[in-house]
Amino acid sequence: MVFDLDMIKATYKAMPGRIAKARKVVGKPLTLAEKILYSHLHTEQKLENFGRGKSYVDFAPDRVAMQDATAQMALLQFMSAGKPKVAVPSTVHCDHLITAKVGAADDLSFANTESKEVFDFLSSVSTKYGLGFWKPGAGIIHQVVLENYAFPGGMMIGTDSHTVNAGGLGMVAIGVGGADAVDVMAGMAWELKFPKLIGIKLTGKLNGWTSAKDVILKVAGILTVKGGTGAIVEYFGEGATSMSCTGKGTICNMGAEIGATTSTFGYDESMSRYLVATGRAEVAKMADKIKKDLTGDPEVYANPEKYFDQVIEINLSELEPHLNGPFTPDLATPISKLKEEAAKNGWPTKVEVGLIGSCTNSSYEDIARAASLARQVSAKGLKTKALFTITPGSEQVRYTIERDGFIETFDKIGAKVFANACGPCIGMWARVGADRKEKNTIVHSFNRNFQSRNDGNPNTYAFVGSPELVTALAIAGDLNFNPLTDYLTNEQGEQVKLDPPTGDELPKKGFDVKDPGFIAPAKDGSKVTVKVSPDSDRLQLLEPFAPWEGTDLKALRLLIKAKGKCTTDHISMAGKWLKYRGHLDNISNNLLIGATNFFNEKINSVKNGLTGEHDEVPKVQRSYKAKGIGSIVVGDENYGEGSSREHAAMEPRFLGVRAILVKSFARIHETNLKKQGMLALTFANKDDYNKILEDDRIDINGLTTFSPDKPLTLTLNHMDGKKDIITVNHTYNASQIEWFKAGSALNKMGSAPAKKAAPSAKKSAPSKKAVAKKPAPAKKATAKKVVKKAAPKKVVKKVVKKAVAKKVVKKAAKPAKKSVKKIAKKKKK
Ligand code: MIC
Ligand code: SF4
């Protein structure tokens, strides 16, 4: 079955004409990324030669995907937008809330009980508003999207940073915060700063132990965790076309780890093969017809330096397998140097656990190649030294690899198969003994290895590698083992060598699945009731944030000056906190508990300016909030790196932090802050970071004339009576300043100008008709009407005037009121 075929047809029909027009206006041959971006301009966006890294541009993505941990907040916001249905095809995937403990079946049934309320909420919202719903156990969002929804040349956004996985099938797929998803689902334009372009030319061919994962591990080493910020990475060359489509997906997926907006590959035969294998021959046929438009122009690939902002070349024939880590995904070590590096850095060399799978590395090919190594264990008289686990990316993959005997092979080496879900990758891993906080090493084929991420133990050294290398290291139980050159001693005391991994790209007998776990939305969802209990500790309806008070901000407290790496995992931890992703008040209790305080080098220990005592970050901030005192958070480079979770922006906003001032931001987090009405500021002079003292009272000046490209100033009022005045930059454009003023983008949505409404908003998509019509030019009148109807204009005006947040809530939520049934129960004590 092909989902949303009419939408794909309409996109393909319009693409060649749009690309030709864009080529004329831009006046040069186009990269693939440009072709997709220019053919997805919002109907009200004027076509011009956009400044890469400069122009803010309005786009009309084809679809939206959300996973359970972020969908809760996104859909809570969508509900308050007052729309009857989503305007573009959208899906929800339940994958983050399943703890890996015993094994797939038990873990799944436990999650279905533990998180029943959340799954019920998500499924009823999906049914009501027309979203496709993928049940717990159906698979991990990005794998399910690749198998069912991604299509070459398409554009999508998703509330997860690894949405970029769909670049493996030639899409421009971008990770965003929930508020961005709300814009698109509400039928409005989606704004993005036109990205810069990085070209990566792949020559040669993957062989032996090297796999697609090693390409991105190598790229991460070259570009570092911030090298891709604000850029789309486009891969091309013979090395690209010779690798599998799912391999391309792996490369794009982990592209999130270099901060790239997204990564993509031109349409080729590997993609066509994958489309056919996953039941979408029709899409492949359509793509074949316009294949020139689904890849970069030949002039671009012949002379990449002329067309990309940066070009990197990697020869796959010479590429070594890599292992990246610990604690950061860009610390890349080729396998031949691993022993030396481990000794030099004191990394524990005993490998305790090898974990394969996840959204990025659980394709049929990955599993087949890893299984070819597992098979050698008994054939060569070996015994697997480390524990070994597999998390398949989807039920379709799991069912097929079971049918083809791979699960049985892994069983024989004592492997545990976890549910088709994120599990250990996101800290949903009840790892025995993790609470002892012992120094130990694990190796996995996931994306991220930030401190504490997998098992909550800050002393776990996690390394990222290909599934093949992870399997080999787990068999050897030793980080010093280089499977390319080293021998292992088997049970009989003989020296044996592992043969390089082999495996089919796609299943010979085709994919199969019994119950993929999909639930289609109701034809008419208007009668569906969405329940949110006021007593729930998992879900909480949102109240709009108060608008800006109209003055400069004076005497803010410093909540924390964070030192070094401060990812979204440090700002809003996952693991056990995932369960509060739909409850802003409760999840705010994890605010910045992973960040290191510059002044005492401790985690979760900051000075409370009111008492002089040190306490946990959320507690200190709550005491400021109770007194109505605003505060500021100061951070280092690439602040907010990692996840798309907007909780990392909503929590400080909710608790009364007014500004985040850092040396530099990760893209998604900066946008999330803006959307939630926060001030996201950067030091004009990075050394000014050193001027911020623990007891400073800080003023933010210039807000009454807040305008694009005009820096603000901060007065640092030090304890000793001295002052420092420093300049801070921002990247707000005019409409983003309006979000700040209104208190959030969602507040502003109510008073958004009619031009922002996409034509598709007028239909209750994803009805076929509405979707197919999307690319047609907007009929202004209709668009206007829609917005008028949906936008609680009066309400927002009132808010700004009176600044009474409570009142706003009531009114703003009105359109959804009927459907949101509050279950009144006695308040728990
Ligand atoms: C991740 O890999 O860190 C996550 C969990 O998938 C996040 C999303 C989240 O925090 O919910 C992401 O990558 O965006
Ligand atoms: Fe899930 Fe990990 Fe993939 Fe994020 S990176 S979507 S947590 S499997």
PDB file of N, CA, C and O in Angstrom, residues 487-516:
ATOM      1  N   TYR A 487      43.610 -11.960  15.844  1.00  0.00           N
ATOM      2  CA  TYR A 487      43.037 -13.302  16.015  1.00  0.00           C
ATOM      3  C   TYR A 487      42.397 -13.408  17.399  1.00  0.00           C
ATOM      4  O   TYR A 487      42.756 -12.669  18.315  1.00  0.00           O
ATOM      5  N   LEU A 488      41.441 -14.311  17.498  1.00  0.00           N
ATOM      6  CA  LEU A 488      40.822 -14.596  18.800  1.00  0.00           C
ATOM      7  C   LEU A 488      41.193 -16.026  19.185  1.00  0.00           C
ATOM      8  O   LEU A 488      41.394 -16.880  18.306  1.00  0.00           O
ATOM      9  N   THR A 489      41.250 -16.277  20.485  1.00  0.00           N
ATOM     10  CA  THR A 489      41.524 -17.644  20.933  1.00  0.00           C
ATOM     11  C   THR A 489      40.184 -18.327  21.196  1.00  0.00           C
ATOM     12  O   THR A 489      39.379 -17.826  21.985  1.00  0.00           O
ATOM     13  N   ASN A 490      39.937 -19.441  20.530  1.00  0.00           N
ATOM     14  CA  ASN A 490      38.637 -20.084  20.712  1.00  0.00           C
ATOM     15  C   ASN A 490      38.637 -21.033  21.905  1.00  0.00           C
ATOM     16  O   ASN A 490      39.643 -21.166  22.605  1.00  0.00           O
ATOM     17  N   GLU A 491      37.518 -21.696  22.124  1.00  0.00           N
ATOM     18  CA  GLU A 491      37.355 -22.573  23.293  1.00  0.00           C
ATOM     19  C   GLU A 491      38.372 -23.713  23.311  1.00  0.00           C
ATOM     20  O   GLU A 491      38.689 -24.270  24.352  1.00  0.00           O
ATOM     21  N   GLN A 492      38.835 -24.079  22.114  1.00  0.00           N
ATOM     22  CA  GLN A 492      39.823 -25.160  22.033  1.00  0.00           C
ATOM     23  C   GLN A 492      41.252 -24.620  22.123  1.00  0.00           C
ATOM     24  O   GLN A 492      42.222 -25.366  21.937  1.00  0.00           O
ATOM     25  N   GLY A 493      41.366 -23.340  22.353  1.00  0.00           N
ATOM     26  CA  GLY A 493      42.701 -22.748  22.473  1.00  0.00           C
ATOM     27  C   GLY A 493      43.352 -22.439  21.127  1.00  0.00           C
ATOM     28  O   GLY A 493      44.541 -22.117  21.065  1.00  0.00           O
ATOM     29  N   GLU A 494      42.553 -22.529  20.056  1.00  0.00           N
ATOM     30  CA  GLU A 494      43.126 -22.219  18.730  1.00  0.00           C
ATOM     31  C   GLU A 494      42.961 -20.736  18.407  1.00  0.00           C
ATOM     32  O   GLU A 494      42.057 -20.078  18.912  1.00  0.00           O
ATOM     33  N   GLN A 495      43.842 -20.286  17.525  1.00  0.00           N
ATOM     34  CA  GLN A 495      43.763 -18.901  17.057  1.00  0.00           C
ATOM     35  C   GLN A 495      42.852 -18.845  15.836  1.00  0.00           C
ATOM     36  O   GLN A 495      43.112 -19.535  14.843  1.00  0.00           O
ATOM     37  N   VAL A 496      41.792 -18.057  15.911  1.00  0.00           N
ATOM     38  CA  VAL A 496      40.889 -17.953  14.761  1.00  0.00           C
ATOM     39  C   VAL A 496      40.669 -16.485  14.402  1.00  0.00           C
ATOM     40  O   VAL A 496      40.777 -15.601  15.252  1.00  0.00           O
ATOM     41  N   LYS A 497      40.331 -16.292  13.140  1.00  0.00           N
ATOM     42  CA  LYS A 497      40.099 -14.926  12.659  1.00  0.00           C
ATOM     43  C   LYS A 497      38.656 -14.839  12.156  1.00  0.00           C
ATOM     44  O   LYS A 497      38.163 -15.793  11.540  1.00  0.00           O
ATOM     45  N   LEU A 498      38.015 -13.732  12.414  1.00  0.00           N
ATOM     46  CA  LEU A 498      36.657 -13.555  11.883  1.00  0.00           C
ATOM     47  C   LEU A 498      36.737 -13.156  10.408  1.00  0.00           C
ATOM     48  O   LEU A 498      37.561 -12.317  10.035  1.00  0.00           O
ATOM     49  N   ASP A 499      35.893 -13.776   9.590  1.00  0.00           N
ATOM     50  CA  ASP A 499      35.824 -13.364   8.185  1.00  0.00           C
ATOM     51  C   ASP A 499      35.030 -12.056   8.107  1.00  0.00           C
ATOM     52  O   ASP A 499      34.118 -11.828   8.904  1.00  0.00           O
ATOM     53  N   PRO A 500      35.345 -11.220   7.135  1.00  0.00           N
ATOM     54  CA  PRO A 500      34.583  -9.968   7.005  1.00  0.00           C
ATOM     55  C   PRO A 500      33.085 -10.235   6.849  1.00  0.00           C
ATOM     56  O   PRO A 500      32.700 -11.260   6.288  1.00  0.00           O
ATOM     57  N   PRO A 501      32.259  -9.327   7.348  1.00  0.00           N
ATOM     58  CA  PRO A 501      30.810  -9.532   7.288  1.00  0.00           C
ATOM     59  C   PRO A 501      30.260  -9.507   5.863  1.00  0.00           C
ATOM     60  O   PRO A 501      30.789  -8.810   5.002  1.00  0.00           O
ATOM     61  N   THR A 502      29.201 -10.280   5.648  1.00  0.00           N
ATOM     62  CA  THR A 502      28.509 -10.254   4.358  1.00  0.00           C
ATOM     63  C   THR A 502      27.010 -10.265   4.631  1.00  0.00           C
ATOM     64  O   THR A 502      26.580 -10.703   5.701  1.00  0.00           O
ATOM     65  N   GLY A 503      26.223  -9.822   3.668  1.00  0.00           N
ATOM     66  CA  GLY A 503      24.770  -9.859   3.858  1.00  0.00           C
ATOM     67  C   GLY A 503      24.058  -9.197   2.708  1.00  0.00           C
ATOM     68  O   GLY A 503      24.618  -8.320   2.042  1.00  0.00           O
ATOM     69  N   ASP A 504      22.838  -9.645   2.456  1.00  0.00           N
ATOM     70  CA  ASP A 504      22.056  -9.070   1.356  1.00  0.00           C
ATOM     71  C   ASP A 504      21.572  -7.674   1.712  1.00  0.00           C
ATOM     72  O   ASP A 504      21.192  -7.399   2.842  1.00  0.00           O
ATOM     73  N   GLU A 505      21.542  -6.837   0.694  1.00  0.00           N
ATOM     74  CA  GLU A 505      21.010  -5.480   0.881  1.00  0.00           C
ATOM     75  C   GLU A 505      19.517  -5.534   1.216  1.00  0.00           C
ATOM     76  O   GLU A 505      19.025  -4.818   2.083  1.00  0.00           O
ATOM     77  N   LEU A 506      18.811  -6.389   0.500  1.00  0.00           N
ATOM     78  CA  LEU A 506      17.357  -6.514   0.690  1.00  0.00           C
ATOM     79  C   LEU A 506      17.003  -8.005   0.751  1.00  0.00           C
ATOM     80  O   LEU A 506      17.714  -8.826   0.181  1.00  0.00           O
ATOM     81  N   PRO A 507      15.909  -8.349   1.438  1.00  0.00           N
ATOM     82  CA  PRO A 507      15.579  -9.774   1.567  1.00  0.00           C
ATOM     83  C   PRO A 507      15.236 -10.417   0.219  1.00  0.00           C
ATOM     84  O   PRO A 507      14.425  -9.860  -0.527  1.00  0.00           O
ATOM     85  N   LYS A 508      15.839 -11.563  -0.044  1.00  0.00           N
ATOM     86  CA  LYS A 508      15.573 -12.239  -1.321  1.00  0.00           C
ATOM     87  C   LYS A 508      14.098 -12.568  -1.470  1.00  0.00           C
ATOM     88  O   LYS A 508      13.528 -12.490  -2.548  1.00  0.00           O
ATOM     89  N   LYS A 509      13.488 -12.962  -0.348  1.00  0.00           N
ATOM     90  CA  LYS A 509      12.062 -13.337  -0.406  1.00  0.00           C
ATOM     91  C   LYS A 509      11.141 -12.135  -0.191  1.00  0.00           C
ATOM     92  O   LYS A 509       9.941 -12.292   0.010  1.00  0.00           O
ATOM     93  N   GLY A 510      11.709 -10.969  -0.175  1.00  0.00           N
ATOM     94  CA  GLY A 510      10.894  -9.757   0.029  1.00  0.00           C
ATOM     95  C   GLY A 510      10.616  -9.533   1.511  1.00  0.00           C
ATOM     96  O   GLY A 510      10.808 -10.424   2.337  1.00  0.00           O
ATOM     97  N   PHE A 511      10.162  -8.350   1.831  1.00  0.00           N
ATOM     98  CA  PHE A 511       9.781  -8.051   3.220  1.00  0.00           C
ATOM     99  C   PHE A 511       8.431  -8.682   3.518  1.00  0.00           C
ATOM    100  O   PHE A 511       7.612  -8.870   2.611  1.00  0.00           O
ATOM    101  N   ASP A 512       8.198  -8.937   4.764  1.00  0.00           N
ATOM    102  CA  ASP A 512       6.892  -9.447   5.157  1.00  0.00           C
ATOM    103  C   ASP A 512       6.567  -8.936   6.554  1.00  0.00           C
ATOM    104  O   ASP A 512       7.463  -8.615   7.332  1.00  0.00           O
ATOM    105  N   VAL A 513       5.321  -8.892   6.861  1.00  0.00           N
ATOM    106  CA  VAL A 513       4.901  -8.503   8.211  1.00  0.00           C
ATOM    107  C   VAL A 513       3.450  -8.923   8.407  1.00  0.00           C
ATOM    108  O   VAL A 513       2.661  -8.905   7.452  1.00  0.00           O
ATOM    109  N   LYS A 514       3.129  -9.335   9.631  1.00  0.00           N
ATOM    110  CA  LYS A 514       1.742  -9.752   9.890  1.00  0.00           C
ATOM    111  C   LYS A 514       0.919  -8.552  10.336  1.00  0.00           C
ATOM    112  O   LYS A 514      -0.054  -8.196   9.713  1.00  0.00           O
ATOM    113  N   ASP A 515       1.363  -7.940  11.435  1.00  0.00           N
ATOM    114  CA  ASP A 515       0.643  -6.763  11.918  1.00  0.00           C
ATOM    115  C   ASP A 515       1.618  -5.590  12.005  1.00  0.00           C
ATOM    116  O   ASP A 515       2.396  -5.491  12.946  1.00  0.00           O
ATOM    117  N   PRO A 516       1.578  -4.708  11.012  1.00  0.00           N
ATOM    118  CA  PRO A 516       2.541  -3.602  11.042  1.00  0.00           C
ATOM    119  C   PRO A 516       2.283  -2.626  12.185  1.00  0.00           C
ATOM    120  O   PRO A 516       3.158  -1.831  12.536  1.00  0.00           O
TER     121      PRO A 516
END
